[in-house]
Structure formats: C-alpha cells, structure tokens
Short mmCIF file of C-alpha atoms and ligand atoms in Angstrom, two decimals:
data_model
loop_
_atom_site.label_atom_id
_atom_site.label_comp_id
_atom_site.label_asym_id
_atom_site.label_seq_id
_atom_site.Cartn_x
_atom_site.Cartn_y
_atom_site.Cartn_z
CA MET M 1 75.53 118.31 31.94
CA SER M 2 76.91 115.17 30.11
CA ALA M 3 79.02 117.44 28.10
CA ILE M 4 80.86 118.62 31.40
CA GLU M 5 84.19 117.02 32.48
CA LEU M 6 84.07 116.32 36.01
CA SER M 7 86.94 116.45 38.63
CA LYS M 8 88.52 112.92 38.86
CA PRO M 9 90.50 111.82 41.73
CA GLN M 10 94.06 112.69 41.49
CA TRP M 11 95.62 112.80 44.99
CA SER M 12 97.99 109.93 45.37
CA SER M 13 97.80 109.48 48.73
CA GLN M 14 95.67 110.37 51.79
CA LYS M 15 99.23 112.44 53.09
CA VAL M 16 99.38 113.89 50.09
CA PHE M 17 96.00 115.30 50.36
CA ILE M 18 96.83 116.34 53.60
CA LEU M 19 99.86 117.79 52.86
CA ALA M 20 98.62 119.78 50.06
CA ALA M 21 95.46 121.03 52.19
CA VAL M 22 97.89 122.16 54.90
CA GLY M 23 99.73 123.84 52.14
CA SER M 24 96.75 126.06 51.51
CA ALA M 25 95.70 126.79 54.81
CA VAL M 26 99.05 127.67 55.96
CA GLY M 27 100.30 130.55 54.35
CA LEU M 28 100.45 134.42 54.37
CA GLY M 29 97.87 134.33 56.54
CA ASN M 30 99.33 132.46 59.70
CA ILE M 31 103.03 134.32 59.57
CA TRP M 32 102.14 137.85 58.15
CA LYS M 33 98.30 138.64 58.64
CA PHE M 34 97.66 136.74 62.02
CA PRO M 35 100.37 138.52 63.77
CA TYR M 36 99.43 142.01 62.55
CA ILE M 37 95.61 141.97 62.99
CA THR M 38 96.40 140.63 66.72
CA GLY M 39 98.87 143.42 67.20
CA GLU M 40 96.29 146.17 65.73
CA ASN M 41 93.20 144.40 67.66
CA GLY M 42 94.70 144.36 70.65
CA GLY M 43 95.98 140.75 71.74
CA GLY M 44 94.50 138.31 73.71
CA ALA M 45 90.83 138.85 73.86
CA PHE M 46 91.06 139.06 69.73
CA VAL M 47 93.34 136.05 69.55
CA LEU M 48 90.67 133.83 71.82
CA VAL M 49 87.83 134.55 69.39
CA TYR M 50 89.52 133.83 66.82
CA LEU M 51 90.33 130.27 68.31
CA LEU M 52 86.72 130.08 69.24
CA CYS M 53 85.85 130.71 65.64
CA VAL M 54 88.15 128.07 64.15
CA ALA M 55 86.78 125.93 66.55
CA LEU M 56 83.24 126.14 66.29
CA ILE M 57 82.88 127.64 62.75
CA GLY M 58 85.95 126.73 60.91
CA LEU M 59 86.32 122.79 61.46
CA PRO M 60 82.64 122.30 60.65
CA VAL M 61 82.70 124.53 57.08
CA LEU M 62 86.06 122.80 56.53
CA MET M 63 84.51 119.39 56.64
CA SER M 64 81.43 120.61 54.80
CA GLU M 65 83.44 122.16 52.05
CA VAL M 66 85.75 119.17 51.90
CA GLY M 67 82.74 116.88 51.47
CA LEU M 68 81.12 119.23 49.06
CA GLY M 69 83.83 119.06 46.85
CA ARG M 70 84.07 115.20 46.79
CA LEU M 71 80.43 114.87 46.37
CA GLY M 72 79.83 117.26 43.51
CA ARG M 73 82.79 116.03 42.16
CA ALA M 74 83.52 119.22 40.21
CA ASN M 75 84.94 122.98 39.62
CA PRO M 76 82.90 124.93 42.78
CA PRO M 77 79.83 126.44 40.51
CA GLN M 78 79.36 123.32 38.95
CA ALA M 79 79.94 120.89 42.20
CA MET M 80 77.43 122.86 43.70
CA ALA M 81 74.98 122.80 40.76
CA ASN M 82 75.54 119.22 40.61
CA LEU M 83 74.44 118.76 44.27
CA ALA M 84 71.31 121.41 44.18
CA ALA M 85 70.33 118.83 41.08
CA ASP M 86 71.09 115.55 43.00
CA PHE M 87 69.17 116.91 46.32
CA ARG M 88 66.57 119.20 44.78
CA ALA M 89 67.54 122.46 45.64
CA SER M 90 68.01 126.09 43.63
CA PRO M 91 70.09 125.65 40.87
CA LEU M 92 70.79 129.66 42.45
CA TRP M 93 73.50 127.63 44.56
CA SER M 94 76.05 127.52 42.12
CA LEU M 95 75.96 131.09 42.31
CA LEU M 96 77.95 130.10 46.16
CA GLY M 97 80.63 128.48 43.78
CA LEU M 98 81.26 131.55 41.51
CA ASN M 99 81.63 133.98 44.71
CA GLY M 100 84.38 131.48 45.75
CA VAL M 101 86.02 132.02 42.06
CA LEU M 102 85.79 135.37 42.31
CA ALA M 103 87.00 135.62 46.03
CA GLY M 104 90.10 133.36 45.18
CA LEU M 105 91.21 136.01 42.19
CA LEU M 106 90.52 139.01 44.16
CA ILE M 107 92.70 137.43 47.22
CA LEU M 108 95.73 136.21 44.73
CA SER M 109 95.70 139.70 43.28
CA PHE M 110 97.23 141.32 46.77
CA TYR M 111 98.41 137.93 47.92
CA THR M 112 101.16 137.72 44.89
CA VAL M 113 102.22 141.38 46.42
CA ILE M 114 102.79 140.55 49.88
CA ALA M 115 104.83 137.42 48.81
CA GLY M 116 106.81 139.45 46.89
CA TRP M 117 107.89 141.08 50.06
CA ALA M 118 108.93 138.08 51.24
CA MET M 119 110.52 137.51 48.45
CA ASP M 120 112.90 140.45 48.37
CA TYR M 121 113.56 139.94 52.07
CA PHE M 122 115.06 136.43 51.02
CA VAL M 123 117.19 138.10 48.85
CA GLU M 124 118.24 141.10 51.19
CA SER M 125 118.94 138.24 54.15
CA ALA M 126 121.11 136.19 51.81
CA LYS M 127 122.94 139.38 50.85
CA GLY M 128 123.61 140.12 54.40
CA SER M 129 121.87 143.16 54.90
CA PHE M 130 120.23 142.16 57.89
CA ARG M 131 123.27 141.21 60.11
CA GLY M 132 122.95 143.65 63.16
CA ILE M 133 119.88 145.66 62.16
CA SER M 134 118.65 147.59 64.58
CA GLY M 135 114.51 147.95 64.41
CA GLU M 136 114.75 151.25 63.36
CA ALA M 137 116.97 150.37 60.53
CA VAL M 138 114.54 147.70 59.61
CA GLY M 139 111.54 150.22 59.35
CA GLN M 140 113.37 152.47 57.03
CA TYR M 141 114.48 150.03 54.61
CA PHE M 142 110.69 148.80 54.83
CA SER M 143 109.33 151.84 54.05
CA GLY M 144 112.07 152.78 51.34
CA PHE M 145 111.02 149.80 49.93
CA LEU M 146 106.89 150.11 50.07
CA ALA M 147 107.62 153.57 48.74
CA ASN M 148 109.16 152.07 45.51
CA PRO M 149 106.12 150.97 43.23
CA TRP M 150 108.95 149.43 40.72
CA ALA M 151 110.52 147.34 43.28
CA LEU M 152 106.86 146.14 44.27
CA LEU M 153 105.71 145.05 40.64
CA PHE M 154 108.72 143.65 40.00
CA TRP M 155 108.38 140.83 42.81
CA HIS M 156 104.14 140.92 42.00
CA THR M 157 105.36 139.77 39.08
CA VAL M 158 107.73 137.31 39.82
CA MET M 159 104.93 135.30 42.14
CA VAL M 160 102.32 135.75 39.72
CA GLY M 161 104.97 133.95 37.50
CA LEU M 162 105.86 131.26 39.93
CA THR M 163 101.98 130.49 40.53
CA LEU M 164 101.41 130.43 36.79
CA ALA M 165 104.20 127.71 36.58
CA ILE M 166 103.47 125.63 39.14
CA VAL M 167 99.16 125.48 38.43
CA ALA M 168 100.34 125.02 34.67
CA LYS M 169 101.54 121.79 35.47
CA GLY M 170 98.59 120.37 37.05
CA VAL M 171 97.66 118.87 40.03
CA LYS M 172 100.04 115.87 40.28
CA GLY M 173 103.24 117.39 38.75
CA GLY M 174 102.69 120.80 40.13
CA LEU M 175 100.83 120.81 43.36
CA GLU M 176 101.97 117.59 45.25
CA LYS M 177 105.50 117.83 44.45
CA ALA M 178 105.66 121.67 45.54
CA VAL M 179 104.06 120.92 48.77
CA ASN M 180 106.12 117.79 49.86
CA PHE M 181 109.09 119.11 51.51
CA MET M 182 108.25 122.45 52.55
CA MET M 183 105.38 122.24 54.79
CA PRO M 184 107.47 119.86 57.59
CA LEU M 185 110.69 122.27 56.77
CA LEU M 186 108.42 125.68 57.84
CA PHE M 187 107.28 123.85 61.23
CA LEU M 188 110.87 122.87 61.66
CA ILE M 189 112.28 126.14 61.45
CA LEU M 190 109.69 128.08 63.73
CA LEU M 191 110.34 125.90 66.19
CA VAL M 192 113.92 126.96 66.09
CA LEU M 193 112.77 130.53 66.09
CA VAL M 194 110.45 129.77 69.19
CA GLY M 195 113.34 128.36 71.06
CA TRP M 196 115.34 131.57 70.51
CA SER M 197 112.59 133.36 71.64
CA ALA M 198 112.02 131.48 74.73
CA ALA M 199 115.70 132.81 76.08
CA GLN M 200 114.86 136.53 75.38
CA ASN M 201 113.70 138.33 78.38
CA SER M 202 110.51 140.00 76.59
CA PHE M 203 109.10 136.19 75.96
CA GLY M 204 106.74 136.27 78.84
CA ASP M 205 105.33 139.80 77.70
CA SER M 206 105.06 138.42 74.33
CA LEU M 207 102.65 135.68 75.62
CA ARG M 208 100.60 137.68 78.27
CA PHE M 209 99.72 139.81 74.90
CA LEU M 210 98.99 136.96 73.19
CA PHE M 211 96.76 134.83 75.47
CA ALA M 212 96.14 136.98 78.71
CA PRO M 213 92.34 138.07 77.40
CA ASP M 214 91.63 142.12 77.72
CA PHE M 215 87.87 142.28 76.62
CA SER M 216 87.80 145.91 77.31
CA LYS M 217 89.60 146.16 74.03
CA LEU M 218 87.35 144.06 71.81
CA THR M 219 85.48 145.63 69.66
CA TRP M 220 82.51 144.26 67.42
CA GLU M 221 84.66 145.10 64.28
CA ALA M 222 87.68 142.98 65.86
CA VAL M 223 85.12 140.88 66.09
CA LEU M 224 84.22 140.27 62.66
CA ILE M 225 87.90 140.35 61.91
CA ALA M 226 88.94 137.38 63.81
CA MET M 227 85.93 135.64 62.10
CA GLY M 228 86.86 136.49 58.59
CA HIS M 229 90.54 135.40 59.56
CA ALA M 230 89.06 132.39 61.02
CA PHE M 231 88.05 131.27 57.45
CA PHE M 232 91.06 133.40 55.79
CA THR M 233 93.92 131.23 57.40
CA LEU M 234 91.63 127.66 56.88
CA SER M 235 91.18 128.59 53.16
CA ILE M 236 87.35 128.15 53.27
CA GLY M 237 84.52 129.71 51.92
CA MET M 238 85.73 130.46 48.48
CA GLY M 239 86.07 126.83 47.01
CA ALA M 240 89.62 125.90 47.44
CA MET M 241 89.47 122.88 49.94
CA MET M 242 86.18 122.27 47.47
CA VAL M 243 88.22 121.70 44.57
CA TYR M 244 90.74 119.83 46.50
CA GLY M 245 88.05 117.56 47.87
CA SER M 246 86.79 116.80 44.43
CA TYR M 247 90.15 115.40 43.72
CA LEU M 248 89.75 113.16 46.61
CA PRO M 249 89.35 109.35 45.92
CA GLU M 250 86.59 107.51 47.80
CA GLY M 251 87.63 106.22 51.28
CA TYR M 252 90.31 109.00 52.18
CA SER M 253 88.91 110.04 55.68
CA ILE M 254 87.72 113.67 55.08
CA THR M 255 87.27 114.41 58.91
CA ARG M 256 90.58 113.43 60.22
CA ALA M 257 92.35 115.03 57.27
CA SER M 258 90.38 118.18 58.40
CA LEU M 259 91.73 118.02 61.95
CA TRP M 260 94.84 117.88 60.83
CA ILE M 261 94.73 120.88 58.27
CA VAL M 262 92.97 122.81 61.49
CA PHE M 263 95.92 121.78 64.03
CA ALA M 264 98.31 122.13 61.31
CA ASP M 265 97.22 126.11 60.51
CA THR M 266 96.67 127.12 64.15
CA ALA M 267 100.05 125.85 65.40
CA VAL M 268 101.94 127.96 62.73
CA ALA M 269 99.95 131.04 63.24
CA LEU M 270 100.43 130.88 67.20
CA LEU M 271 104.39 129.85 66.70
CA ALA M 272 104.41 133.00 64.62
CA GLY M 273 102.91 135.00 66.62
CA VAL M 274 104.82 133.83 69.97
CA VAL M 275 108.19 135.00 68.01
CA ILE M 276 107.12 138.40 66.69
CA PHE M 277 105.76 139.51 69.25
CA THR M 278 108.71 138.66 71.69
CA VAL M 279 110.58 140.92 68.49
CA VAL M 280 108.17 143.76 69.16
CA PHE M 281 108.28 143.62 72.87
CA GLY M 282 112.23 143.41 73.44
CA ASN M 283 113.01 146.11 70.92
CA GLY M 284 110.17 148.68 71.81
CA LEU M 285 108.21 148.62 68.56
CA GLU M 286 104.94 148.96 67.85
CA PRO M 287 102.32 145.98 67.85
CA GLY M 288 99.97 147.77 65.99
CA ALA M 289 102.22 148.48 63.31
CA GLY M 290 100.36 147.02 60.61
CA PRO M 291 101.11 144.97 57.42
CA GLY M 292 104.57 145.54 58.13
CA LEU M 293 104.61 144.08 61.15
CA LEU M 294 106.28 141.03 60.44
CA PHE M 295 108.90 142.66 57.96
CA GLN M 296 110.13 145.07 60.39
CA THR M 297 110.20 142.78 63.34
CA LEU M 298 111.84 139.40 62.53
CA PRO M 299 115.11 141.08 60.38
CA VAL M 300 115.77 142.38 63.81
CA ALA M 301 115.42 138.71 65.69
CA PHE M 302 118.15 137.33 62.86
CA GLY M 303 120.20 140.40 63.39
CA GLN M 304 120.84 139.64 66.68
CA MET M 305 121.02 135.51 66.91
CA SER M 306 123.80 133.71 66.00
CA GLY M 307 123.68 131.65 62.47
CA GLY M 308 120.84 134.70 62.13
CA TRP M 309 121.85 135.21 58.61
CA PHE M 310 121.22 130.78 57.60
CA TRP M 311 118.09 130.99 59.58
CA GLY M 312 116.91 134.53 58.05
CA THR M 313 117.55 133.67 54.68
CA LEU M 314 116.08 129.95 54.98
CA PHE M 315 112.99 131.51 57.05
CA PHE M 316 111.96 133.98 54.08
CA PHE M 317 112.50 131.41 51.54
CA LEU M 318 110.35 128.97 53.49
CA VAL M 319 107.51 132.02 53.48
CA VAL M 320 107.75 132.84 50.00
CA LEU M 321 107.18 128.47 49.54
CA ALA M 322 104.35 128.65 51.92
CA ALA M 323 102.92 131.45 50.29
CA LEU M 324 103.02 129.66 46.81
CA SER M 325 101.25 126.58 48.11
CA SER M 326 98.72 128.93 49.14
CA ALA M 327 98.45 130.68 45.93
CA ILE M 328 97.76 127.80 44.10
CA SER M 329 95.07 126.79 45.81
CA LEU M 330 93.20 130.31 45.08
CA ILE M 331 93.57 130.35 41.81
CA GLU M 332 92.77 126.81 41.51
CA PRO M 333 88.95 126.97 41.79
CA ALA M 334 89.11 129.49 38.42
CA VAL M 335 91.33 127.56 36.62
CA SER M 336 89.23 123.75 36.90
CA TRP M 337 85.78 126.16 36.01
CA LEU M 338 87.12 127.48 33.08
CA GLU M 339 88.76 123.83 32.26
CA GLN M 340 85.70 122.13 32.88
CA ASN M 341 82.92 124.59 32.04
CA TRP M 342 84.17 126.85 29.13
CA ARG M 343 86.34 124.14 27.81
CA MET M 344 89.84 125.63 28.09
CA SER M 345 93.09 124.16 28.32
CA ARG M 346 94.88 124.08 31.56
CA ILE M 347 97.51 126.82 30.20
CA ARG M 348 94.96 128.83 28.52
CA ALA M 349 93.01 128.99 31.57
CA THR M 350 95.94 129.80 33.98
CA LEU M 351 97.58 132.28 31.31
CA LEU M 352 94.57 134.52 31.07
CA LEU M 353 93.64 134.44 34.82
CA GLY M 354 97.28 135.44 35.55
CA ALA M 355 96.91 138.21 33.72
CA LEU M 356 94.01 139.38 35.38
CA VAL M 357 95.48 138.94 38.98
CA TRP M 358 98.38 140.90 37.70
CA LEU M 359 96.80 143.79 36.39
CA ALA M 360 94.37 143.42 39.97
CA GLY M 361 97.77 143.34 41.71
CA ILE M 362 98.96 147.03 40.84
CA GLY M 363 96.12 148.23 42.43
CA THR M 364 97.67 146.89 45.71
CA VAL M 365 101.11 147.52 45.26
CA LEU M 366 99.73 151.41 44.15
CA SER M 367 98.17 151.24 47.62
CA PHE M 368 101.03 151.62 49.44
CA ASN M 369 102.76 154.35 47.65
CA ALA M 370 101.34 156.73 44.64
CA TRP M 371 97.48 155.45 46.12
CA LYS M 372 97.94 155.67 49.63
CA ASP M 373 95.48 158.24 50.46
CA VAL M 374 92.69 156.96 47.35
CA HIS M 375 89.76 154.95 49.01
CA LEU M 376 88.05 152.68 47.61
CA LEU M 377 85.63 151.84 50.48
CA PRO M 378 85.58 154.77 53.24
CA GLY M 379 88.83 154.92 54.98
CA ARG M 380 90.38 152.06 53.03
CA THR M 381 92.87 152.16 50.51
CA PHE M 382 92.90 149.70 47.77
CA PHE M 383 94.41 146.80 49.43
CA ASP M 384 92.46 147.39 52.76
CA SER M 385 89.22 147.25 50.67
CA LEU M 386 90.13 144.18 48.71
CA ASP M 387 91.04 142.30 51.98
CA PHE M 388 88.19 143.62 53.90
CA VAL M 389 85.40 142.46 51.22
CA THR M 390 87.08 139.25 50.73
CA ALA M 391 88.12 137.67 54.20
CA ASN M 392 85.49 139.75 56.49
CA ILE M 393 82.48 139.35 53.86
CA MET M 394 83.04 136.93 50.69
CA LEU M 395 84.72 134.03 52.76
CA PRO M 396 82.12 134.36 56.07
CA LEU M 397 79.02 134.67 53.38
CA GLY M 398 80.39 131.62 51.41
CA GLY M 399 81.24 129.28 54.26
CA MET M 400 78.50 129.85 56.27
CA LEU M 401 76.14 129.17 52.89
CA MET M 402 78.30 125.95 52.84
CA ALA M 403 77.33 124.64 56.24
CA VAL M 404 73.50 125.59 55.68
CA PHE M 405 73.47 123.73 52.27
CA MET M 406 75.51 120.85 54.42
CA ALA M 407 73.19 121.34 57.24
CA TRP M 408 69.51 121.65 55.74
CA VAL M 409 70.18 120.22 51.72
CA ILE M 410 72.36 117.08 52.01
CA PRO M 411 70.10 114.01 53.13
CA ALA M 412 71.56 112.75 56.50
CA ALA M 413 72.13 109.43 55.38
CA VAL M 414 74.53 110.69 52.68
CA ARG M 415 76.40 112.69 55.50
CA ARG M 416 76.94 110.11 57.64
CA LYS M 417 78.44 108.17 54.86
CA THR M 418 80.45 110.87 54.08
CA PHE M 419 82.04 111.87 57.10
CA ASP M 420 82.02 108.47 59.23
CA LEU M 421 81.55 110.49 62.59
CA GLY M 422 79.88 107.46 64.53
CA LEU M 423 76.55 108.47 66.70
CA VAL M 424 77.87 111.18 69.12
CA GLY M 425 80.29 112.88 66.48
CA ASP M 426 76.99 113.10 63.99
CA ALA M 427 75.00 114.78 66.65
CA LEU M 428 77.51 117.22 67.37
CA PHE M 429 78.31 117.83 63.70
CA ILE M 430 74.84 118.59 62.36
CA ARG M 431 73.46 120.57 65.77
CA ASP M 432 76.85 122.73 65.01
CA LEU M 433 76.49 123.14 61.46
CA ARG M 434 72.45 124.00 61.79
CA TYR M 435 72.41 126.22 65.31
CA ILE M 436 76.04 127.51 65.51
CA ALA M 437 78.43 128.16 62.37
CA PRO M 438 75.78 130.01 60.26
CA VAL M 439 73.92 131.66 63.63
CA GLY M 440 77.81 133.02 64.38
CA VAL M 441 78.38 134.44 60.98
CA LEU M 442 75.07 136.31 61.00
CA ILE M 443 75.27 137.77 64.41
CA VAL M 444 78.66 139.46 63.55
CA PHE M 445 77.43 140.30 60.37
CA ALA M 446 74.45 141.87 61.63
CA SER M 447 75.96 143.54 64.49
CA ASN M 448 79.05 144.99 61.92
CA LEU M 449 75.98 146.50 59.87
CA VAL M 450 75.11 148.98 62.30
CA GLU M 451 76.78 151.44 64.40
CA SER M 452 74.56 152.07 67.32
CA SER M 453 73.67 149.28 69.70
CA LEU M 454 70.07 149.73 69.67
CA HIS M 455 69.90 148.98 65.97
CA ARG M 456 72.02 146.55 66.29
CA TRP M 457 70.18 144.00 68.10
CA ILE M 458 67.30 144.81 66.04
CA ALA M 459 69.64 143.75 62.96
CA VAL M 460 70.66 140.60 65.06
CA GLY M 461 66.94 139.58 65.74
CA VAL M 462 65.73 140.20 62.30
CA ALA M 463 68.87 138.09 60.49
CA LEU M 464 67.80 135.21 63.52
CA ALA M 465 64.25 135.09 62.53
CA LEU M 466 64.98 134.91 58.58
CA TYR M 467 67.40 132.19 59.51
CA ALA M 468 64.89 130.23 62.02
CA LEU M 469 62.30 131.12 59.55
CA TYR M 470 64.35 129.14 56.50
CA ALA M 471 65.12 126.29 59.05
CA TYR M 472 61.73 125.30 59.61
CA ASN M 473 60.70 125.60 56.32
CA ARG M 474 63.81 123.00 55.22
CA SER M 475 63.07 121.04 58.44
CA ARG M 476 59.04 120.76 57.37
CA TYR M 477 59.34 120.35 53.66
CA ASN M 478 62.35 118.57 53.07
CA LEU M 479 61.45 114.71 53.11
CA SER M 480 64.76 113.61 53.18
CA ILE M 481 65.26 115.35 56.74
CA ARG M 482 62.80 114.33 59.44
CA PRO M 483 62.28 117.08 62.69
CA GLY M 484 63.74 115.57 65.48
CA GLU M 485 66.49 113.80 63.97
N1 LIG S 1 94.73 129.94 54.11
C1 LIG S 1 95.71 130.72 53.36
C2 LIG S 1 96.84 131.69 54.22
O1 LIG S 1 96.53 131.80 55.58
C3 LIG S 1 95.32 132.19 52.12
C4 LIG S 1 94.05 131.32 51.16
C5 LIG S 1 92.81 131.69 51.82
C6 LIG S 1 94.52 129.98 50.39
C7 LIG S 1 91.76 131.39 51.15
C8 LIG S 1 93.18 129.71 49.60
C9 LIG S 1 92.00 130.42 50.04
O2 LIG S 1 97.31 132.50 53.71
#
C-alpha cells in the first residue's frame, strides 16, 4: 500500500471547496432533468418526495461521502480500501468505490451529449434564431436537431474535449478557476428569469403544479425516480464528493459545506422549475414532454421578453458552464484512481477515459434518432437505460452503502471529530444514517423490484429483515460501537 500515492490537500480555501462542490452538484440535473422528470411524474407530490429525499437521505449521505473522502485520503476505491483496513472491515468495500468510478463514466457519456444541446442553443440564441419564436417553432427546431446524429455528435465531441481540457490541468489550475465566477452568475440570471415569470399570467399555475401535491399521481416508480434524482442532483453515491473530500485540508467544516451544497442545489432546481412551468402553462405546452422540455420551453420565454436575446444567450452559456463544472467531477474519481493506483500520468488517464466516454456517448447520440426504437432495457432506449441504471440504481446503492459504512464501521469518536455536530446534532446524524437513509433506499428499491402489491410488501420485509440482521451484528460485535450509544 505504501506504493500508492494518496490525495493531498489541494483546495486553497473553504470557500473554494464549497464552490467546487456546488459546481459539481448544480448542473444539468437541476436545470434540465429536474423539470422534465417533475413534468413526467405529475408535479407537486413528486417534488415533495424529492425534497424529503434530499433532506433525509441526501444531506447525511453527502456529509458521509465527503467525510469518507477526507478520512480515506485517496480516490474512491482506494479510500474505501484504506478505511476498511483501518477499521477492520472487509476489503470488498473498495468495490463501492469502483461502482462509483464506473457510474461516473457512464453518466458522463450521456451528460456531455445533453450539454452539447445547450451548446447548440447557445449558438442559435447568439445568432438571434429565437427572436419571437413560438412554442411550435421551437418544437420543430428541436426535433430537427435531434434527428441529426452528426450535429449531436459534433457537440458531444466539443463537450468531451472541453471537459478533458479542464481536467487535464489538475485541481488547482483547472477546477478551481472554472467554478469561481460562474456559479454566482448562474444564480443571478435565474433570478432575472423568475422575475420575468412572476409577471406572467401562468406563474400561479406553475407554482400550483410544483407545490400543490396530488398524491393520486404518485407511483412507486415515481418515488424511485425522485429518490434517484436526489442522489444525482447532489452528485452523491459515486465518489465525486469523496474525491473532492480527499483534497480537503483538516479543519474545514464538512457540515457547513454540505448545508451550502444542499441549499444552493435545491434552490437552483426549484427556480428553474418555476420558470420552465410558467412557460409551459403560458404557451399550452406539454409538461410531460420528456428530455426536450427545457429546450422546447425556454427559447419561447426569451423570444418574448425584452432583452431576451441577451438573457437567452447568457443563460445557455451558463448552462454549458454549469454542466462543465459537473462533468469534471464525474470523471475525477476515475482519473485519480488511474493516477494513484495505476500510476498513470494525469494527461494520459484523462485522454484514455475521454476516449471511452466519447465512444459510449455515441450510443446516446443515436438513441435520439437511428436507434430510437432500439431498447437496451425493456422499453428503454440506450440513453433511457443508462440514465435509469446510473441514477436510480448505482447512485442510491452507492450512497446507501456509504451511509452504512459511516454508521456501522467508522468509530463514534472518529465520526464526532470529523463532523463536529455537537451532542444533539450527532445523535440525529447517526440515527438518520442508521435507521432512515439506508432503510429509505431499501424500501424504495424493494418496492420497485416487484409488480403486485402483496409481493411488494414481502420484498420490503425481506430487505428490512436483512438490514436489521446486519445492524444487530455490527452493533453487537464491533467494539468501537457500543449498544445504546
Ligand atoms: N449533480 C450533477 C447535476 O445535477 C450531476 C452529477 C452527478 C455530477 C453525479 C457528479 C456526480 O447535474
């Protein structure tokens, strides 16, 4: 193990770390994915489940993940191996890190394709193509664009190239500089858009759609999607936050940083949702339009507002930047793993992974045109399948295991020192990590495994019984954690 180079503290201040982590969290997930899955799953009730998942599962898992990174001081597979060795757990825990490395690359392969759409819209907006455009006309433009694999491939290539260029420069030169100015700007422009929305007649409909829950529209699958999205949008469960945590010097507050990340991420998603549904309801568009929702609505808004050319162009530019600051964190676990465990130079690792991601992205490009009817998972295109497997399975699974590791393997004294939550805070934190976060994920998983409701409860029962058995064993035999603690 001594042969492996560990991560060194790199962030130059607590503020820079927070910016980078917010940069990772805030991205296409907030501006593109959140509105369209909310539209597809009926609005309010879905949003409520998502917010509950963010608060009860997302926040504690985020804190755990950053904490595991700082304590493990390495890329995710190695960090987990280090911690497992330190605290006498199975070396198999490093698989948790590998799950993250793989998930990050899979996500990135479609992430750059979608970011490419935003790039195309940036150019179109700058050219003035959206001036006074109707909902119908944007819809036509968008479907024409999707039908052209070469256009999608071109922008996908550009986005992969930009990501690699930033990542190759390393943490200090690349990541820090990129996030420093763009996050505040993005927030500002969203506020301008919300101001515009508030003056529209459909603003009330938008708020009602997002915040008045109608539970008859909620299915178990929607709950799974909402929970998966809580992981996706906070960048947790796959090691991005773990690597960022491994670059964290002692003494920075993980708890404070995590609260900022959750707050900023949630705010951006909700603001984007409010704006997009104002346009949807004001122009007779379809809330359940799917992945094209953002791209079929916002140009209409910009087309109508005064100064829309300026705001629209700036907005799509910022979406691209927000996507880039997330993209670099999607590849960072894999890059640092190749650097540290495979002794590859940063440039080489970046290029190799970039080639893989670029190739895999072609599947997503084609899934919107030539492979429209080709299904990888039943009923799901290549893109839908990747999205489903990563966001709804790999990330929640990874995040759940991080919570379990923090709760049952890391000794209490180490945990208290890492998070400095005070007596009450720590008591709440550990109970959430033990009895809420993993149990929540298990229930949602188990209930999606089966169709009929009787079998559903059996599956949930079996999952919970297994977890109780594990928890009982841990608390009974691990000397570092005493029962009744
Ligand atoms: N959180 C990012 C977004 O919302 C996506 C992401 C997921 C980034 C996982 C890193 C890790 O767009």
